[in-house]
mmCIF file of C-alpha atoms and ligand atoms in Angstrom:
data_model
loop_
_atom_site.group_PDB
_atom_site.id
_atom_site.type_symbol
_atom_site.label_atom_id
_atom_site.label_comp_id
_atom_site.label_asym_id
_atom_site.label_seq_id
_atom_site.Cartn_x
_atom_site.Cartn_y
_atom_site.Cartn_z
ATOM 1 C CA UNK W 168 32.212 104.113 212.561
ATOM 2 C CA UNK W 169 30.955 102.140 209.771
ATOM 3 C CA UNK W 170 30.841 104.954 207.124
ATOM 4 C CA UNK W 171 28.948 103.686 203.566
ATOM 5 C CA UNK W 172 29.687 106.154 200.434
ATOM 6 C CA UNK W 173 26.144 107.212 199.164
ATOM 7 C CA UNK W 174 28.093 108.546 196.139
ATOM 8 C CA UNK W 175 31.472 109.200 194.724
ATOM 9 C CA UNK W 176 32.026 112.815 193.891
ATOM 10 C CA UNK W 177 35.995 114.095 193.091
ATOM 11 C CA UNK W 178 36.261 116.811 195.722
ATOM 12 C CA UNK W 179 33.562 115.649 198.666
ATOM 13 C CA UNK W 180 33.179 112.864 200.700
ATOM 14 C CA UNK W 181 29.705 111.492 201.157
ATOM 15 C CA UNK W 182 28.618 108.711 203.090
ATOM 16 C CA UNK W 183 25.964 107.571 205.618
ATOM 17 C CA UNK W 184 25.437 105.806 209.087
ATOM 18 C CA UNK W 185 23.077 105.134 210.995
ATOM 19 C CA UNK W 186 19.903 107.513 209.700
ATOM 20 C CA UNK W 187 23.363 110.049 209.342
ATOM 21 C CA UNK W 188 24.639 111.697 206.212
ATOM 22 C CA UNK W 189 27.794 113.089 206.173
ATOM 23 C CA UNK W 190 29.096 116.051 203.858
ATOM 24 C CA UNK W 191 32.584 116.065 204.106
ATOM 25 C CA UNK W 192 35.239 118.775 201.552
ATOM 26 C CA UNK W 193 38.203 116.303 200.549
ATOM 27 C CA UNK W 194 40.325 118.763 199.512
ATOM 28 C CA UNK W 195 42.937 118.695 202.933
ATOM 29 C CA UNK W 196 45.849 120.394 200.710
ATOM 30 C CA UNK W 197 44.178 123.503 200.588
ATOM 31 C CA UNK W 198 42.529 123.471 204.115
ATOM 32 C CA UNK W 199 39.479 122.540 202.347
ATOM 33 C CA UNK W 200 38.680 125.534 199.963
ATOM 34 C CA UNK W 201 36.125 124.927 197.929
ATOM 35 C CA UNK W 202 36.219 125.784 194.346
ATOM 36 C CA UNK W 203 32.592 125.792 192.331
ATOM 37 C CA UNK W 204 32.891 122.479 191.854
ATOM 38 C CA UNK W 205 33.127 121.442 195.249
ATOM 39 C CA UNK W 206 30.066 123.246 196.082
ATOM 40 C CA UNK W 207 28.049 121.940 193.456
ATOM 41 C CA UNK W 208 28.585 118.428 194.745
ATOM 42 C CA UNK W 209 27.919 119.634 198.330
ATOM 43 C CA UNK W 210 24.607 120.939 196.753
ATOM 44 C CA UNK W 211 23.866 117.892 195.274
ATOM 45 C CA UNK W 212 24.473 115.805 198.139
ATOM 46 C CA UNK W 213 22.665 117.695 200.362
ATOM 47 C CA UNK W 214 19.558 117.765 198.805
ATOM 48 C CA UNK W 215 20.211 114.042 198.536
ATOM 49 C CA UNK W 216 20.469 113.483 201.770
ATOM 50 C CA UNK W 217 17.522 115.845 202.020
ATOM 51 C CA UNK W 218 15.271 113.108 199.571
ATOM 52 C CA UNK W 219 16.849 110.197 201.371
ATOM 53 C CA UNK W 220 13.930 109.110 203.690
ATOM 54 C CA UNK W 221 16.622 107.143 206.000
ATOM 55 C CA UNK W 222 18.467 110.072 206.821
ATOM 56 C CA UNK W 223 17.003 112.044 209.760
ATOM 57 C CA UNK W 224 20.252 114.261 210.326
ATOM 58 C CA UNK W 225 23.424 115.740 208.570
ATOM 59 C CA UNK W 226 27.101 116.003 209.454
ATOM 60 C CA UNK W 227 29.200 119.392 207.710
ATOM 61 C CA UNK W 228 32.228 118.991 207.559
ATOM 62 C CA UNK W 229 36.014 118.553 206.356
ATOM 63 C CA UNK W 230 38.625 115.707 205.989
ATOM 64 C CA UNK W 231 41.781 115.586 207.517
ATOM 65 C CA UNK W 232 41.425 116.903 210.863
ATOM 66 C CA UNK W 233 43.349 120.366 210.083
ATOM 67 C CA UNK W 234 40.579 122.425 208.535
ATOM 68 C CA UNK W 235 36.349 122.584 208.297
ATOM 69 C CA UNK W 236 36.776 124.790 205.226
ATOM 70 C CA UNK W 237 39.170 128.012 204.445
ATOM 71 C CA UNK W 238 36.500 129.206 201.838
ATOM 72 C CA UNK W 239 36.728 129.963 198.399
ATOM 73 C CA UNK W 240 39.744 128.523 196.654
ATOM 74 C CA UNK W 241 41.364 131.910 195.811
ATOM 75 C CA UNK W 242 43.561 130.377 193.281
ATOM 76 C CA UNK W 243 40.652 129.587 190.870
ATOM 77 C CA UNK W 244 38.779 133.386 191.973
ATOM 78 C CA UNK W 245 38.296 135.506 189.013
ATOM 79 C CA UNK W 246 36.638 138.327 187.673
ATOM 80 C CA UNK W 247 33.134 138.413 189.246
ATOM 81 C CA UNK W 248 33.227 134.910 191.070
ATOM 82 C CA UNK W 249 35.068 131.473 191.371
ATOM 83 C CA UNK W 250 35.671 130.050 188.244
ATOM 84 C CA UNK W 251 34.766 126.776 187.654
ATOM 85 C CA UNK W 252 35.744 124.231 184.772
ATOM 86 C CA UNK W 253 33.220 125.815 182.552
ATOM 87 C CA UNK W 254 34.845 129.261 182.909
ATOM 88 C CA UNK W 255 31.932 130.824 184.106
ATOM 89 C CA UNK W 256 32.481 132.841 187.454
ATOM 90 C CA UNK W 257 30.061 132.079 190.141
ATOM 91 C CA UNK W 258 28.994 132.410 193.962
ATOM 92 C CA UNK W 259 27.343 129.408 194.256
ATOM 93 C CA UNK W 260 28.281 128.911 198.214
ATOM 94 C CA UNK W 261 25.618 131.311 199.182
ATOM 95 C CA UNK W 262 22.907 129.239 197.215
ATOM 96 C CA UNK W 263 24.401 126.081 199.402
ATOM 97 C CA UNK W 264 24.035 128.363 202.422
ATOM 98 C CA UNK W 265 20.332 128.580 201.496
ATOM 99 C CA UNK W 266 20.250 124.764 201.088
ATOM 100 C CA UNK W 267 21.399 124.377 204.478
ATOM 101 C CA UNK W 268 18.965 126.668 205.964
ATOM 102 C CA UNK W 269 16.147 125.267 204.158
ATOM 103 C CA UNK W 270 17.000 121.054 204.679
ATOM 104 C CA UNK W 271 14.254 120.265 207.240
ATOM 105 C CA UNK W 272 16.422 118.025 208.893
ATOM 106 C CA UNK W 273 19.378 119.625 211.394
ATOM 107 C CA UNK W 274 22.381 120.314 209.655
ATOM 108 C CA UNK W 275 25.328 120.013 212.298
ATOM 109 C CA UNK W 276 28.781 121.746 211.474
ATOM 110 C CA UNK W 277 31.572 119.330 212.770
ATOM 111 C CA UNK W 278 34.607 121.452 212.780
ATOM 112 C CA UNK W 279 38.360 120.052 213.361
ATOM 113 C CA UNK W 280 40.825 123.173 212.497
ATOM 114 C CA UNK W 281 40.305 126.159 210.419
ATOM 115 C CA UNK W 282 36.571 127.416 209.506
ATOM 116 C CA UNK W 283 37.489 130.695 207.639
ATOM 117 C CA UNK W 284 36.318 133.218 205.337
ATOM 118 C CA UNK W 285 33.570 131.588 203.570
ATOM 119 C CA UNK W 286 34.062 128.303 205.710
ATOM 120 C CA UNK W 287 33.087 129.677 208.633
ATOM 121 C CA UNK W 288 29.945 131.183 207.047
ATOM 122 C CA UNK W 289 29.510 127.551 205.927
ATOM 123 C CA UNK W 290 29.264 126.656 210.031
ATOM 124 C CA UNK W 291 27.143 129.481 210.790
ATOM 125 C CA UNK W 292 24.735 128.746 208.909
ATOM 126 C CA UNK W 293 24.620 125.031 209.915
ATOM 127 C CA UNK W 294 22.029 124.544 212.665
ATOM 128 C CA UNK W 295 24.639 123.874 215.616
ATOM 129 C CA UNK W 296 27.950 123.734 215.344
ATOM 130 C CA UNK W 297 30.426 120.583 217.337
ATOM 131 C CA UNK W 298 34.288 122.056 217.212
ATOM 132 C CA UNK W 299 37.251 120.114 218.522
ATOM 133 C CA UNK W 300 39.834 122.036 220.709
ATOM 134 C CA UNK W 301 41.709 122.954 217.751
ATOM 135 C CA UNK W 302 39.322 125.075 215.939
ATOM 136 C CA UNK W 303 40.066 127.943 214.810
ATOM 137 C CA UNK W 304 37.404 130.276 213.447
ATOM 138 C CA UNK W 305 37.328 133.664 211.652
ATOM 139 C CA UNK W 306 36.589 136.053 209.058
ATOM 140 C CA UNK W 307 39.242 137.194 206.075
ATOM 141 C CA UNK W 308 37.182 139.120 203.783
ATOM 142 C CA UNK W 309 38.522 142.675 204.699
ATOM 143 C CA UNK W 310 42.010 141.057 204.097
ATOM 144 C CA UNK W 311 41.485 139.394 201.067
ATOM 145 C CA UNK W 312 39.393 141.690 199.158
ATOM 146 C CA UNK W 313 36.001 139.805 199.850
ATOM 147 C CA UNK W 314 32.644 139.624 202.150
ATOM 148 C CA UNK W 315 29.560 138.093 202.887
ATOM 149 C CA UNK W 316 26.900 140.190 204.186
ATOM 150 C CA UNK W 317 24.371 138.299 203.929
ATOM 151 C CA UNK W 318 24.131 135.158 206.206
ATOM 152 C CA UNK W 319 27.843 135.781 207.010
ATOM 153 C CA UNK W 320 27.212 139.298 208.036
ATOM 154 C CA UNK W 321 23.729 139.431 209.707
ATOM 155 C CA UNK W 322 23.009 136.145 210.750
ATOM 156 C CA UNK W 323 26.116 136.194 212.488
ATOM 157 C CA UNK W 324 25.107 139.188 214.069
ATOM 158 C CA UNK W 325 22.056 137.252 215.778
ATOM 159 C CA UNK W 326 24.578 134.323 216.656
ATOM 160 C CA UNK W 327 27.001 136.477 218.828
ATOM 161 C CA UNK W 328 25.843 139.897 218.137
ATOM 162 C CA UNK W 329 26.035 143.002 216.268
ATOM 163 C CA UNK W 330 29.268 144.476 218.486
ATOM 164 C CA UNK W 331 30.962 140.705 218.182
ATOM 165 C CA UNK W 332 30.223 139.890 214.899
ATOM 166 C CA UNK W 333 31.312 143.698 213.606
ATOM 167 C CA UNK W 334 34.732 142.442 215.703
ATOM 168 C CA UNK W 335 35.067 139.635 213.568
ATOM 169 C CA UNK W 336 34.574 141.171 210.033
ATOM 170 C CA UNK W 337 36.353 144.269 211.147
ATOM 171 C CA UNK W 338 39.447 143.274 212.720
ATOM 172 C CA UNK W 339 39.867 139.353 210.775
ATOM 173 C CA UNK W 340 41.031 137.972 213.899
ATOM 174 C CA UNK W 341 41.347 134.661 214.638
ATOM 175 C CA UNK W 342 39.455 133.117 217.598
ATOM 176 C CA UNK W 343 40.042 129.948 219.717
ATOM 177 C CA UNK W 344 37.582 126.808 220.372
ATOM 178 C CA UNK W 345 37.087 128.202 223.446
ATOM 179 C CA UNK W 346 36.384 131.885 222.821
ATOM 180 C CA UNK W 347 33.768 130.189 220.077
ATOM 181 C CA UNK W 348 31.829 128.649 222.620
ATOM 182 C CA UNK W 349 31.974 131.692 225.261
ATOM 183 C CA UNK W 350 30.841 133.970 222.188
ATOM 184 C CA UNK W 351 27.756 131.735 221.390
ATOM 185 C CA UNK W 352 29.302 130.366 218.091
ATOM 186 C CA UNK W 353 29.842 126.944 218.649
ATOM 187 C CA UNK W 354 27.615 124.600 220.814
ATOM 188 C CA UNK W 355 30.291 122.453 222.439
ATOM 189 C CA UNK W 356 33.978 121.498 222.120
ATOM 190 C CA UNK W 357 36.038 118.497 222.916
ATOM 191 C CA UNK W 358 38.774 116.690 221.819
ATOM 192 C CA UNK W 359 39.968 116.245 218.964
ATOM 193 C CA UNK W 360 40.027 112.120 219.081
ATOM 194 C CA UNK W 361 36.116 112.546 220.483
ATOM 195 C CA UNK W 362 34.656 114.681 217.735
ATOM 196 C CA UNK W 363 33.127 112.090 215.552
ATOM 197 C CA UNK W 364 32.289 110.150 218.368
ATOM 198 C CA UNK W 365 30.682 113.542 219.942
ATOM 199 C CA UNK W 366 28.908 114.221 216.753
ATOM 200 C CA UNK W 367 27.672 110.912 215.843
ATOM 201 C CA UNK W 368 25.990 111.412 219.642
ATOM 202 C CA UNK W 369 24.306 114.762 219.104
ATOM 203 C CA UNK W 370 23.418 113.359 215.574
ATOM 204 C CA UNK W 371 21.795 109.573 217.804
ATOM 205 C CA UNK W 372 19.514 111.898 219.926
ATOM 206 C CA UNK W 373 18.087 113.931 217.220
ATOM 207 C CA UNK W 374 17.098 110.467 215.627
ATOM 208 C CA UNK W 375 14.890 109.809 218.657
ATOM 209 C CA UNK W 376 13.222 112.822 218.714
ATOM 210 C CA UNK W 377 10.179 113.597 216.233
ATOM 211 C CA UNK W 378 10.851 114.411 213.137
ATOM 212 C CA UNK W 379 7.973 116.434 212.154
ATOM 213 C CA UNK W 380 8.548 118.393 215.382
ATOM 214 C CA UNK W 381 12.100 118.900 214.463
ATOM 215 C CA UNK W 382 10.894 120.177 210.911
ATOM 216 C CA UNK W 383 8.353 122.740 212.221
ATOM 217 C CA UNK W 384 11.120 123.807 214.973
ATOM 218 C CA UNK W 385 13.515 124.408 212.230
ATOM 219 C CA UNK W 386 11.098 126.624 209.799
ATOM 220 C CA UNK W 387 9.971 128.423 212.988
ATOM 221 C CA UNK W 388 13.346 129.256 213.702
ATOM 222 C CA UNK W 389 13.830 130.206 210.540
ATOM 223 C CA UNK W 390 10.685 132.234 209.734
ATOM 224 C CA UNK W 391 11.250 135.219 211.877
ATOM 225 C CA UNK W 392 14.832 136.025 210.596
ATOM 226 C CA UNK W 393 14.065 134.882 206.847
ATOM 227 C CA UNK W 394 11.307 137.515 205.726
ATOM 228 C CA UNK W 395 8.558 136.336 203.439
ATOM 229 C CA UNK W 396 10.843 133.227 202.677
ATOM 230 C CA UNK W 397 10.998 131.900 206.196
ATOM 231 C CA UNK W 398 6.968 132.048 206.360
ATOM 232 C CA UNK W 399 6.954 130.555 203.175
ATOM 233 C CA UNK W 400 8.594 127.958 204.309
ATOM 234 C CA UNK W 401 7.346 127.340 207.942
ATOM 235 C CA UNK W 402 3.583 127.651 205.961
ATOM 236 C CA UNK W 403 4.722 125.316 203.472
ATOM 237 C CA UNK W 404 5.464 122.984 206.490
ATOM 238 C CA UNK W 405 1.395 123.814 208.094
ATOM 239 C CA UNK W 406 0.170 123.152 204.902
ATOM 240 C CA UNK W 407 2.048 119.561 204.929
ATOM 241 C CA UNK W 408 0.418 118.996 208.117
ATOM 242 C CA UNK W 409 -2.977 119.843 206.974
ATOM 243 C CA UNK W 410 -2.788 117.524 204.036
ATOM 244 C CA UNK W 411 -2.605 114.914 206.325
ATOM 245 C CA UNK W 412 -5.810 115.670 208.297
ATOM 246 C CA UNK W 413 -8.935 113.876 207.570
ATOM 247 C CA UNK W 414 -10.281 117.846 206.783
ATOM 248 C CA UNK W 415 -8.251 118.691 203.826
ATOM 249 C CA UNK W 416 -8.859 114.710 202.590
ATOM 250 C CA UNK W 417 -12.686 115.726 202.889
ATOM 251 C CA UNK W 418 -11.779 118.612 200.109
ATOM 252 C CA UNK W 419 -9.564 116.559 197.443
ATOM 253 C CA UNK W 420 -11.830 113.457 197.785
ATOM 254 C CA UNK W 421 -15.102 115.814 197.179
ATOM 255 C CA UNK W 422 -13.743 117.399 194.246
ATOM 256 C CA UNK W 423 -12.521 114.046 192.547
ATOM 257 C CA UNK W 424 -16.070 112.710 193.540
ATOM 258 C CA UNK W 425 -17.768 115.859 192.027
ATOM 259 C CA UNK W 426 -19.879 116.186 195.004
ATOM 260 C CA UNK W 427 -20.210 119.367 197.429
ATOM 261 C CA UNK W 428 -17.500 118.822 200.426
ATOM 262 C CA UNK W 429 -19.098 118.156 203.657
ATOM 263 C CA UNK W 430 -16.931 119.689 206.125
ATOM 264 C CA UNK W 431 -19.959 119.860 209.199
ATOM 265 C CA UNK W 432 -18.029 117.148 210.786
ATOM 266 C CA UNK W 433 -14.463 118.351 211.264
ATOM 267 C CA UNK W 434 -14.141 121.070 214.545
ATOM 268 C CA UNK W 435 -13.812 124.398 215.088
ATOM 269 C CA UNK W 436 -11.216 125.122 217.453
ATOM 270 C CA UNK W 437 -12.081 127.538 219.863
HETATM 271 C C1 2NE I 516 43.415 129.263 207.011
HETATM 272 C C2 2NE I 516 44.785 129.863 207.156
HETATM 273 C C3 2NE I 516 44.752 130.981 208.224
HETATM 274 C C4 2NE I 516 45.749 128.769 207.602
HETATM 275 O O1 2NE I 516 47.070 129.235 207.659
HETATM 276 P P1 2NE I 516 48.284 128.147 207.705
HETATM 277 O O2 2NE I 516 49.536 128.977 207.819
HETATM 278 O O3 2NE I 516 48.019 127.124 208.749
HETATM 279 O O4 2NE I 516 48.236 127.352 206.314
HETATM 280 P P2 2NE I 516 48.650 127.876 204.886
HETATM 281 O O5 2NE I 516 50.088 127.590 204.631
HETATM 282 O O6 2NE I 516 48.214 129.290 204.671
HETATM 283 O O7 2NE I 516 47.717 126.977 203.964
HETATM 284 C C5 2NE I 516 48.093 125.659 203.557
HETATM 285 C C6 2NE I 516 47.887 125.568 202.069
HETATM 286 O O8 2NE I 516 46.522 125.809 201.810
HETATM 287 C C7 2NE I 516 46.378 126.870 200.895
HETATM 288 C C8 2NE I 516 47.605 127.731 201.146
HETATM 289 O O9 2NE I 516 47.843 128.573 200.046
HETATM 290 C C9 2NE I 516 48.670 126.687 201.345
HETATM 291 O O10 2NE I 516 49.046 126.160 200.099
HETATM 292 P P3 2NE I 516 50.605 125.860 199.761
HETATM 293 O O11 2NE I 516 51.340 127.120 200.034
HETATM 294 O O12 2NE I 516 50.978 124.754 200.723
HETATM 295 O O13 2NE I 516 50.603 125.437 198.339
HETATM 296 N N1 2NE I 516 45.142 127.584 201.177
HETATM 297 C C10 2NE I 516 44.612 127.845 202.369
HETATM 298 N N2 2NE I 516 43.471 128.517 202.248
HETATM 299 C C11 2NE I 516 43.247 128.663 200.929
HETATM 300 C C12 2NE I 516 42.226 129.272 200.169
HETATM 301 N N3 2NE I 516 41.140 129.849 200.738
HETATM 302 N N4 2NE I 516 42.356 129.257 198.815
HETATM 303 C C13 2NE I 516 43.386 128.673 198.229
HETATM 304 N N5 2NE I 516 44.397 128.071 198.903
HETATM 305 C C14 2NE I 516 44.317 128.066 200.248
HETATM 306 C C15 2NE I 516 45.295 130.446 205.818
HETATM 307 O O14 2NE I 516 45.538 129.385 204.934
HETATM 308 C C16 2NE I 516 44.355 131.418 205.194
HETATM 309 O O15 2NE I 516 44.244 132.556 205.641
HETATM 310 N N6 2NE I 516 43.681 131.017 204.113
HETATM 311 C C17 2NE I 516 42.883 131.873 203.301
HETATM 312 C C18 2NE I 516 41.520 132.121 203.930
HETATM 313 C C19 2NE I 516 40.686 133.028 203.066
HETATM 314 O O16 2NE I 516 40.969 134.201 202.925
HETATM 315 N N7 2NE I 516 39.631 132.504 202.415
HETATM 316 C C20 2NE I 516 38.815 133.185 201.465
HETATM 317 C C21 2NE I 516 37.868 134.173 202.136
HETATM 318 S S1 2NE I 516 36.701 134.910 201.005
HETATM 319 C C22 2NE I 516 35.494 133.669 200.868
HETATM 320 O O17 2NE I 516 35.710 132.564 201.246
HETATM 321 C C23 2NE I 516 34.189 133.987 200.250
HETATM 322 C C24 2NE I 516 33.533 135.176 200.463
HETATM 323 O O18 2NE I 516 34.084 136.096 201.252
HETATM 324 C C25 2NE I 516 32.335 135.469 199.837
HETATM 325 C C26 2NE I 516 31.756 134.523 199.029
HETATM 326 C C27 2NE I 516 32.401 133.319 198.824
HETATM 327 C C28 2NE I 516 33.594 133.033 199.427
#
């Protein structure tokens, strides 16, 4: 595939094809960990690719075809967070795990290798997840002196289920491609040589499809687990589509026109 880099970064990849952006942790030495830097480019790419007007749906993922992501570098943790160049210790993953819920365009996780810890809360949250026969997916925190209960614990929970995901956080055990997909987890798995190719796929029919539909589908899904947010968000989405009715035009122009709006003409729905 003919891959174009949208933007150099130091510890991502990101590049675009086709109406596609892809996200992609270059740091293959270290199964991908990400350190505070590497999230804050993943941040800033994806809400690039959520401005870019060309881009209708995102890859996740990680180069080198061993690991998706092992999670937080734990070589640069520190007191309170991961430490980035500035010293400061932060958790900024779980502010990109909000990104990715909130992108109105689908997010797809395309996992070759390891998604652990923090990296497989990073596929989670993604909206479906393509894994290659080699995955290998899990949580460390109880290990490692770590955990993420909040997507990573409860949203997990409605992926595969409260006993299931309790399994995973309880026990850290590693699970195959294969058990992913029985458990829910993953959406489909093939070969490792077909994953892009795979991806790229899921990624060509989304493009068809509607993407206003595909917006409001996302927020709905969205609404019912997220609270007050998730209305906020799937109203923020209603109130998009009434801005673009004739009705709400009849308000603005009326007001810039300093005359009384005349809104006789526009239906009542039973
Ligand atoms: C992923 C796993 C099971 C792979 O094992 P293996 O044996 O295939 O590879 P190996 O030798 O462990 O890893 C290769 C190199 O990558 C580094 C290793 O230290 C090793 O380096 P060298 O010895 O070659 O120099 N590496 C791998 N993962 C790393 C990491 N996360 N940080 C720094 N270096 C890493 C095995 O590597 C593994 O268990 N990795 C650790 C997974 C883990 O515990 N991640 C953190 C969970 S906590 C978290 O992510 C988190 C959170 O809970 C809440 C908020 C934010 C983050």
């Amino acid at each position: 595939f003919n891959w174009t880099t949208l933007k150099e970064y130091k510890e991502i990849l990101f590049q675009y094809y086709n109406g596609i952006a892809k996200i992609s942790i270059n740091r293959p030495q270290v199964h991908n960990a990400f350190t505070p830097r590497t999230v804050t480019e993943m941040s800033e790419a994806m809400e690039l690719a959520r401005q870019n007007e060309n881009v209708g749906a995102i890859i996740l993922t990680g180069e080198g075809g061993k690991a998706f992501c092992s999670g937080g570098d734990q070589s640069v943790r520190g007191h309170g967070g991961y430490v980035g160049e500035d010293t400061v210790p932060r958790l900024n993953v779980l502010d990109l795990q909000m990104q990715i819920r909130r992108v109105p365009k689908p997010v797809i996780a395309m996992v070759a290798g390891w998604a652990i810890g923090g990296g497989h809360v990073l596929h989670v949250v993604c909206d479906m997840t393509i894994a290659a026969e080699n995955a290998r997916f899990g949580q460390t925190g109880p290990n490692v002196g770590s955990f993420d209960g909040g997507f990573g614990a409860s949203y997990l929970a409605r992926v595969v289920g409260q006993k299931k995901a309790r399994e995973i956080w309880f026990l850290c055990d590693q699970y195959d491609a294969q058990d992913a997909l029985q458990m829910g987890l993953v959406n489909k798995v093939v070969p490792l040589e077909q994953l892009e190719e795979t991806t790229i796929a899921w990624c060509e029919k989304i493009l068809q499809k509607s993407p206003l539909a595909l917006r409001m589908l996302k927020a709905s899904f969205n609404a019912e687990l997220d609270g007050q947010a998730g209305i906020q968000q799937l109203a923020g989405d209603a109130t998009l589509l009434y801005y673009l009715s004739e009705e709400a035009k009849e308000g603005k122009n009326a007001f810039l026109e300093k005359r009384k709006p005349d809104f006789s003409k526009f239906p009542k729905f039973p």
